[in-house]
Short mmCIF file of C-alpha atoms in Angstrom, two decimals:
data_model
loop_
_atom_site.label_atom_id
_atom_site.label_comp_id
_atom_site.label_asym_id
_atom_site.label_seq_id
_atom_site.Cartn_x
_atom_site.Cartn_y
_atom_site.Cartn_z
CA UNK A 1442 -5.10 -2.23 17.82
CA UNK A 1443 -6.80 0.23 15.79
CA UNK A 1444 -4.71 3.00 14.11
CA UNK A 1445 -7.23 5.77 13.21
CA UNK A 1446 -10.66 4.58 14.82
CA UNK A 1447 -12.61 1.60 15.71
CA UNK A 1448 -14.44 2.13 12.41
CA UNK A 1449 -11.57 1.80 10.07
CA UNK A 1450 -12.30 -2.17 8.78
CA UNK A 1451 -15.67 -0.98 8.56
CA UNK A 1452 -15.04 1.96 6.02
CA UNK A 1453 -13.00 -0.52 3.89
CA UNK A 1454 -16.03 -3.03 4.01
CA UNK A 1455 -18.19 -0.47 2.32
CA UNK A 1456 -16.09 0.73 -0.06
CA UNK A 1457 -15.33 -3.10 -1.13
CA UNK A 1458 -19.14 -3.40 -1.59
CA UNK A 1459 -19.02 0.09 -3.69
CA UNK A 1460 -16.51 -1.15 -5.79
CA UNK A 1461 -18.33 -4.68 -6.42
CA UNK A 1462 -21.68 -2.54 -7.35
CA UNK A 1463 -19.77 -0.28 -9.54
CA UNK A 1464 -18.13 -3.05 -11.52
CA UNK A 1465 -21.79 -4.86 -11.69
CA UNK A 1466 -23.75 -1.21 -12.77
CA UNK A 1467 -21.04 0.14 -14.78
CA UNK A 1468 -19.28 3.27 -14.36
CA UNK A 1469 -22.24 5.57 -15.35
CA UNK A 1470 -23.88 4.55 -11.83
CA UNK A 1471 -24.92 7.83 -10.03
CA UNK A 1472 -23.92 8.42 -6.61
CA UNK A 1473 -27.77 8.39 -5.51
CA UNK A 1474 -28.33 5.08 -7.25
CA UNK A 1475 -25.17 3.56 -5.80
CA UNK A 1476 -25.82 4.92 -2.12
CA UNK A 1477 -29.44 3.34 -2.82
CA UNK A 1478 -28.23 0.00 -3.44
CA UNK A 1479 -26.21 0.31 -0.29
CA UNK A 1480 -29.04 1.19 1.33
CA UNK A 1481 -28.24 4.45 2.35
CA UNK A 1482 -28.76 8.24 1.53
CA UNK A 1483 -26.20 9.65 -0.59
CA UNK A 1484 -25.26 12.29 1.91
CA UNK A 1485 -24.35 9.17 4.46
CA UNK A 1486 -22.26 7.53 1.93
CA UNK A 1487 -20.28 10.79 1.41
CA UNK A 1488 -19.81 11.21 4.88
CA UNK A 1489 -18.42 7.72 5.32
CA UNK A 1490 -16.17 8.43 2.14
CA UNK A 1491 -14.91 11.38 3.71
CA UNK A 1492 -14.23 9.62 7.32
CA UNK A 1493 -12.56 7.17 5.35
CA UNK A 1494 -10.00 9.13 3.55
CA UNK A 1495 -10.11 11.93 6.03
CA UNK A 1496 -10.63 14.87 3.57
CA UNK A 1497 -13.87 15.42 1.87
CA UNK A 1498 -13.32 14.05 -1.57
CA UNK A 1499 -14.96 15.94 -4.90
CA UNK A 1500 -15.75 13.09 -7.09
CA UNK A 1501 -16.89 9.89 -4.60
CA UNK A 1502 -17.50 6.56 -6.43
CA UNK A 1503 -15.46 7.87 -9.54
CA UNK A 1504 -12.62 7.22 -7.27
CA UNK A 1505 -13.59 3.58 -7.23
CA UNK A 1506 -14.22 2.61 -10.81
CA UNK A 1507 -12.26 0.51 -12.49
CA UNK A 1508 -11.65 2.66 -15.21
CA UNK A 1509 -9.75 5.38 -12.46
CA UNK A 1510 -6.47 3.92 -13.31
CA UNK A 1511 -6.60 4.70 -16.74
CA UNK A 1512 -7.50 8.04 -15.50
CA UNK A 1513 -4.91 8.25 -13.21
CA UNK A 1514 -1.88 7.03 -15.71
CA UNK A 1515 -3.31 9.61 -18.22
CA UNK A 1516 -3.27 12.94 -15.77
CA UNK A 1517 -0.84 11.46 -13.20
CA UNK A 1518 1.69 9.53 -14.39
CA UNK A 1519 5.50 10.43 -12.93
CA UNK A 1520 8.42 9.67 -14.55
CA UNK A 1521 11.73 7.85 -12.06
CA UNK A 1522 14.15 9.49 -13.98
CA UNK A 1523 14.44 12.97 -11.98
CA UNK A 1524 14.87 10.62 -8.72
CA UNK A 1525 17.70 10.51 -6.77
CA UNK A 1526 20.31 7.62 -6.75
CA UNK A 1527 20.07 5.84 -3.24
CA UNK A 1528 22.68 2.98 -2.62
CA UNK A 1529 22.19 0.46 0.91
CA UNK A 1530 20.68 2.96 2.61
CA UNK A 1531 18.71 6.41 3.16
CA UNK A 1532 16.78 8.71 4.53
CA UNK A 1533 14.55 11.78 3.45
CA UNK A 1534 10.96 12.89 2.80
CA UNK A 1535 9.72 10.85 -0.06
CA UNK A 1536 6.57 13.13 -0.82
CA UNK A 1537 4.05 12.03 2.17
CA UNK A 1538 6.14 10.22 4.19
CA UNK A 1539 9.42 10.40 6.01
CA UNK A 1540 11.38 7.34 6.06
CA UNK A 1541 14.57 6.07 6.78
CA UNK A 1542 15.81 2.69 5.15
CA UNK A 1543 18.03 0.08 5.71
CA UNK A 1544 18.84 -2.96 3.24
CA UNK A 1545 20.36 -6.34 4.27
CA UNK A 1546 23.76 -7.20 2.92
CA UNK A 1547 23.47 -10.16 -0.03
CA UNK A 1548 24.86 -12.37 2.41
CA UNK A 1549 22.41 -11.95 4.92
CA UNK A 1550 18.98 -12.03 2.72
CA UNK A 1551 20.44 -15.64 1.66
CA UNK A 1552 20.49 -16.37 4.94
CA UNK A 1553 16.92 -16.25 4.79
CA UNK A 1554 16.54 -14.56 7.66
CA UNK A 1555 18.55 -16.69 10.30
CA UNK A 1556 19.50 -15.07 13.40
CA UNK A 1557 17.04 -12.54 13.21
CA UNK A 1558 14.28 -11.98 15.15
CA UNK A 1559 11.13 -10.57 13.49
CA UNK A 1560 8.37 -9.07 15.66
CA UNK A 1561 4.76 -9.19 14.30
CA UNK A 1562 1.19 -7.66 15.42
CA UNK A 1563 -1.81 -6.95 13.59
CA UNK A 1564 -3.84 -3.47 13.50
CA UNK A 1565 -6.95 -1.84 11.83
CA UNK A 1566 -6.27 0.49 9.05
CA UNK A 1567 -8.49 2.23 6.20
CA UNK A 1568 -7.71 -1.33 3.51
CA UNK A 1569 -8.74 -3.63 6.52
CA UNK A 1570 -6.79 -5.66 8.84
CA UNK A 1571 -2.78 -4.90 8.35
CA UNK A 1572 -0.06 -7.22 9.75
CA UNK A 1573 3.13 -5.47 10.14
CA UNK A 1574 6.46 -6.92 10.83
CA UNK A 1575 9.52 -5.33 11.87
CA UNK A 1576 12.91 -6.25 13.25
CA UNK A 1577 14.89 -4.09 16.03
CA UNK A 1578 16.15 -1.80 13.00
CA UNK A 1579 12.40 -1.04 11.04
CA UNK A 1580 9.53 -2.55 9.78
CA UNK A 1581 10.18 -5.55 7.12
CA UNK A 1582 6.68 -6.36 6.48
CA UNK A 1583 3.17 -5.32 5.90
CA UNK A 1584 0.54 -7.48 4.55
CA UNK A 1585 -3.28 -7.02 4.06
CA UNK A 1586 -5.70 -9.91 5.05
CA UNK A 1587 -8.93 -8.60 3.85
CA UNK A 1588 -8.89 -10.22 0.55
CA UNK A 1589 -6.64 -13.13 1.56
CA UNK A 1590 -7.28 -14.04 5.08
CA UNK A 1591 -5.06 -13.84 8.20
CA UNK A 1592 -4.03 -16.76 7.76
CA UNK A 1593 -2.84 -16.93 4.28
CA UNK A 1594 -1.12 -13.28 4.70
CA UNK A 1595 0.63 -14.76 7.81
CA UNK A 1596 1.63 -18.01 6.11
CA UNK A 1597 3.05 -15.59 3.25
CA UNK A 1598 4.92 -13.32 5.18
CA UNK A 1599 6.64 -15.80 7.30
CA UNK A 1600 7.69 -17.84 4.02
CA UNK A 1601 9.62 -14.80 3.05
CA UNK A 1602 12.00 -15.48 6.29
CA UNK A 1603 11.84 -19.08 6.92
CA UNK A 1604 14.54 -19.18 9.38
CA UNK A 1605 13.82 -16.22 11.36
CA UNK A 1606 12.11 -16.59 14.98
CA UNK A 1607 8.62 -15.07 14.58
CA UNK A 1608 7.55 -13.03 18.21
CA UNK A 1609 4.15 -11.07 18.45
CA UNK A 1610 4.51 -7.91 20.20
CA UNK A 1611 2.08 -5.64 18.96
CA UNK A 1612 2.68 -2.81 21.44
CA UNK A 1613 6.29 -2.81 20.07
CA UNK A 1614 4.99 -2.07 16.54
CA UNK A 1615 2.65 0.28 17.49
CA UNK A 1616 4.51 3.63 16.98
CA UNK A 1617 5.85 2.49 13.41
CA UNK A 1618 2.37 1.32 12.29
CA UNK A 1619 0.85 4.98 13.43
CA UNK A 1620 3.64 6.41 11.52
CA UNK A 1621 2.64 4.54 8.41
CA UNK A 1622 -1.26 5.23 8.71
CA UNK A 1623 -2.11 7.64 11.19
CA UNK A 1624 -2.54 10.89 10.31
CA UNK A 1625 0.20 12.54 10.96
CA UNK A 1626 2.33 11.05 8.55
CA UNK A 1627 5.38 13.24 9.35
CA UNK A 1628 6.89 10.90 11.90
CA UNK A 1629 9.95 9.05 10.89
CA UNK A 1630 9.11 5.25 9.26
CA UNK A 1631 12.13 3.32 9.50
CA UNK A 1632 11.83 0.47 7.63
CA UNK A 1633 14.46 -2.87 7.39
CA UNK A 1634 14.44 -4.13 3.62
CA UNK A 1635 15.05 -7.57 3.38
CA UNK A 1636 15.51 -9.00 -0.46
CA UNK A 1637 17.77 -9.47 -3.87
CA UNK A 1638 19.89 -6.72 -4.91
CA UNK A 1639 17.25 -6.06 -7.71
CA UNK A 1640 14.52 -6.28 -5.56
CA UNK A 1641 15.98 -3.37 -3.01
CA UNK A 1642 16.96 -1.05 -6.45
CA UNK A 1643 12.91 -1.66 -7.55
CA UNK A 1644 11.55 -0.88 -3.87
CA UNK A 1645 13.52 1.93 -3.76
CA UNK A 1646 12.09 3.24 -6.84
CA UNK A 1647 8.92 2.90 -6.16
CA UNK A 1648 9.40 4.78 -3.08
CA UNK A 1649 9.94 7.98 -4.97
CA UNK A 1650 6.61 7.81 -6.61
CA UNK A 1651 4.30 10.42 -5.18
CA UNK A 1652 1.08 9.97 -3.49
CA UNK A 1653 -1.80 9.98 -5.72
CA UNK A 1654 0.28 9.77 -8.78
CA UNK A 1655 1.18 6.19 -10.58
CA UNK A 1656 3.80 4.73 -13.14
CA UNK A 1657 4.39 2.00 -15.21
CA UNK A 1658 6.17 -1.35 -14.50
CA UNK A 1659 8.30 -0.41 -17.71
CA UNK A 1660 9.15 3.09 -16.52
CA UNK A 1661 10.85 1.42 -13.15
CA UNK A 1662 12.62 -0.64 -15.44
CA UNK A 1663 13.97 1.90 -16.89
CA UNK A 1664 14.37 3.59 -13.78
CA UNK A 1665 16.74 0.70 -11.84
CA UNK A 1666 18.70 0.11 -15.57
CA UNK A 1667 17.21 -2.83 -16.69
CA UNK A 1668 14.76 -1.82 -19.52
CA UNK A 1669 14.47 -4.96 -20.92
CA UNK A 1670 13.54 -7.03 -18.12
CA UNK A 1671 10.06 -5.87 -17.18
CA UNK A 1672 8.99 -8.73 -16.10
CA UNK A 1673 11.63 -9.29 -13.62
CA UNK A 1674 10.64 -5.92 -12.31
CA UNK A 1675 6.95 -6.64 -12.25
CA UNK A 1676 7.94 -10.12 -10.22
CA UNK A 1677 10.25 -7.65 -7.75
CA UNK A 1678 7.25 -5.27 -7.48
CA UNK A 1679 4.90 -8.12 -6.17
CA UNK A 1680 7.28 -9.30 -4.17
CA UNK A 1681 7.80 -5.88 -2.43
CA UNK A 1682 7.58 -6.93 1.25
CA UNK A 1683 6.24 -3.25 2.90
CA UNK A 1684 3.01 -2.82 1.07
CA UNK A 1685 1.56 0.72 0.97
CA UNK A 1686 4.83 2.38 2.89
CA UNK A 1687 6.56 0.86 -0.29
CA UNK A 1688 3.66 2.03 -2.60
CA UNK A 1689 3.55 -1.14 -5.27
CA UNK A 1690 -0.14 -0.12 -5.59
CA UNK A 1691 1.04 2.95 -7.93
CA UNK A 1692 2.53 0.77 -10.17
CA UNK A 1693 0.17 0.13 -13.21
CA UNK A 1694 0.63 -1.37 -17.06
CA UNK A 1695 1.36 0.88 -19.56
CA UNK A 1696 -2.16 0.00 -20.88
CA UNK A 1697 -3.20 1.70 -17.38
CA UNK A 1698 -4.34 -1.89 -16.58
CA UNK A 1699 -4.23 -2.14 -12.85
CA UNK A 1700 -1.81 -5.13 -13.45
CA UNK A 1701 -1.86 -7.52 -10.46
CA UNK A 1702 -1.33 -6.99 -6.33
CA UNK A 1703 -0.19 -9.35 -4.26
CA UNK A 1704 -2.96 -8.88 -1.30
CA UNK A 1705 -5.86 -8.80 -3.98
CA UNK A 1706 -6.82 -5.96 -6.44
CA UNK A 1707 -9.62 -4.52 -4.22
CA UNK A 1708 -7.06 -3.44 -1.88
CA UNK A 1709 -5.32 -1.80 -4.56
CA UNK A 1710 -8.02 -0.09 -5.89
CA UNK A 1711 -9.02 1.14 -2.42
CA UNK A 1712 -5.20 2.77 -1.83
CA UNK A 1713 -5.40 4.23 -5.43
CA UNK A 1714 -8.93 6.27 -4.64
CA UNK A 1715 -8.08 6.49 -0.83
CA UNK A 1716 -4.70 8.46 -2.50
CA UNK A 1717 -6.36 10.11 -5.38
CA UNK A 1718 -9.26 11.51 -2.82
CA UNK A 1719 -6.96 12.96 -0.36
CA UNK A 1720 -4.82 14.32 -3.64
CA UNK A 1721 -7.97 16.42 -4.95
CA UNK A 1722 -9.11 17.46 -2.07
#
């Protein structure tokens, strides 16, 4: 079931513990002190971080601090004004991922999955256990169970399309999971987006945020033509069914606050740290 190597789940747990220790010890906690509290040598912690991200990062524990989001907003804010207009389907290399997506019609969406077969399977990934779901057309769901628990994540995803027929089929989904999480992300990742028209617009806007960069909820609202509907846009971001691939973790509050994250804020922080370390390498 592992995507990159057998230690991916272990690596997330190490980074999760490091986040807790940094929060308790303050952002001035040195790498040496952090490693000591984790019963590791600084060199061993650095090696683990490098294995987790796949690169040798420059700043290590700074990526994991709560203030990292504010630094990203200050230094790596991206506007979405130049993003191409997209309709109910599209394809292209969007920054670090080659995607093809197709959206359900509003009528199909209203039927809540009726007549649809959705395949599902669990995979290990850099952010703990990942639940991947897909139709014959592509990935329609991706959830993370490290903070919520596997059962809650499964129930949450199934409740989105209550009339669908769910079938466990890990092998069928493995190539798509590899394209989403594996070291070679140039392979085509097909998506089948199941949502309301506003949700689809918001999710398509999210796909235009480059890896290692962030934007704000208000910027997304502006991009989708609903500048006064920031709250509704925030809700649509939170209902993103394909987390990570549709990068809702790159949306922050204007203040630099993390905002929410459906699968737990530690997962969002880990994702931002992972991408920032790769971008800086």
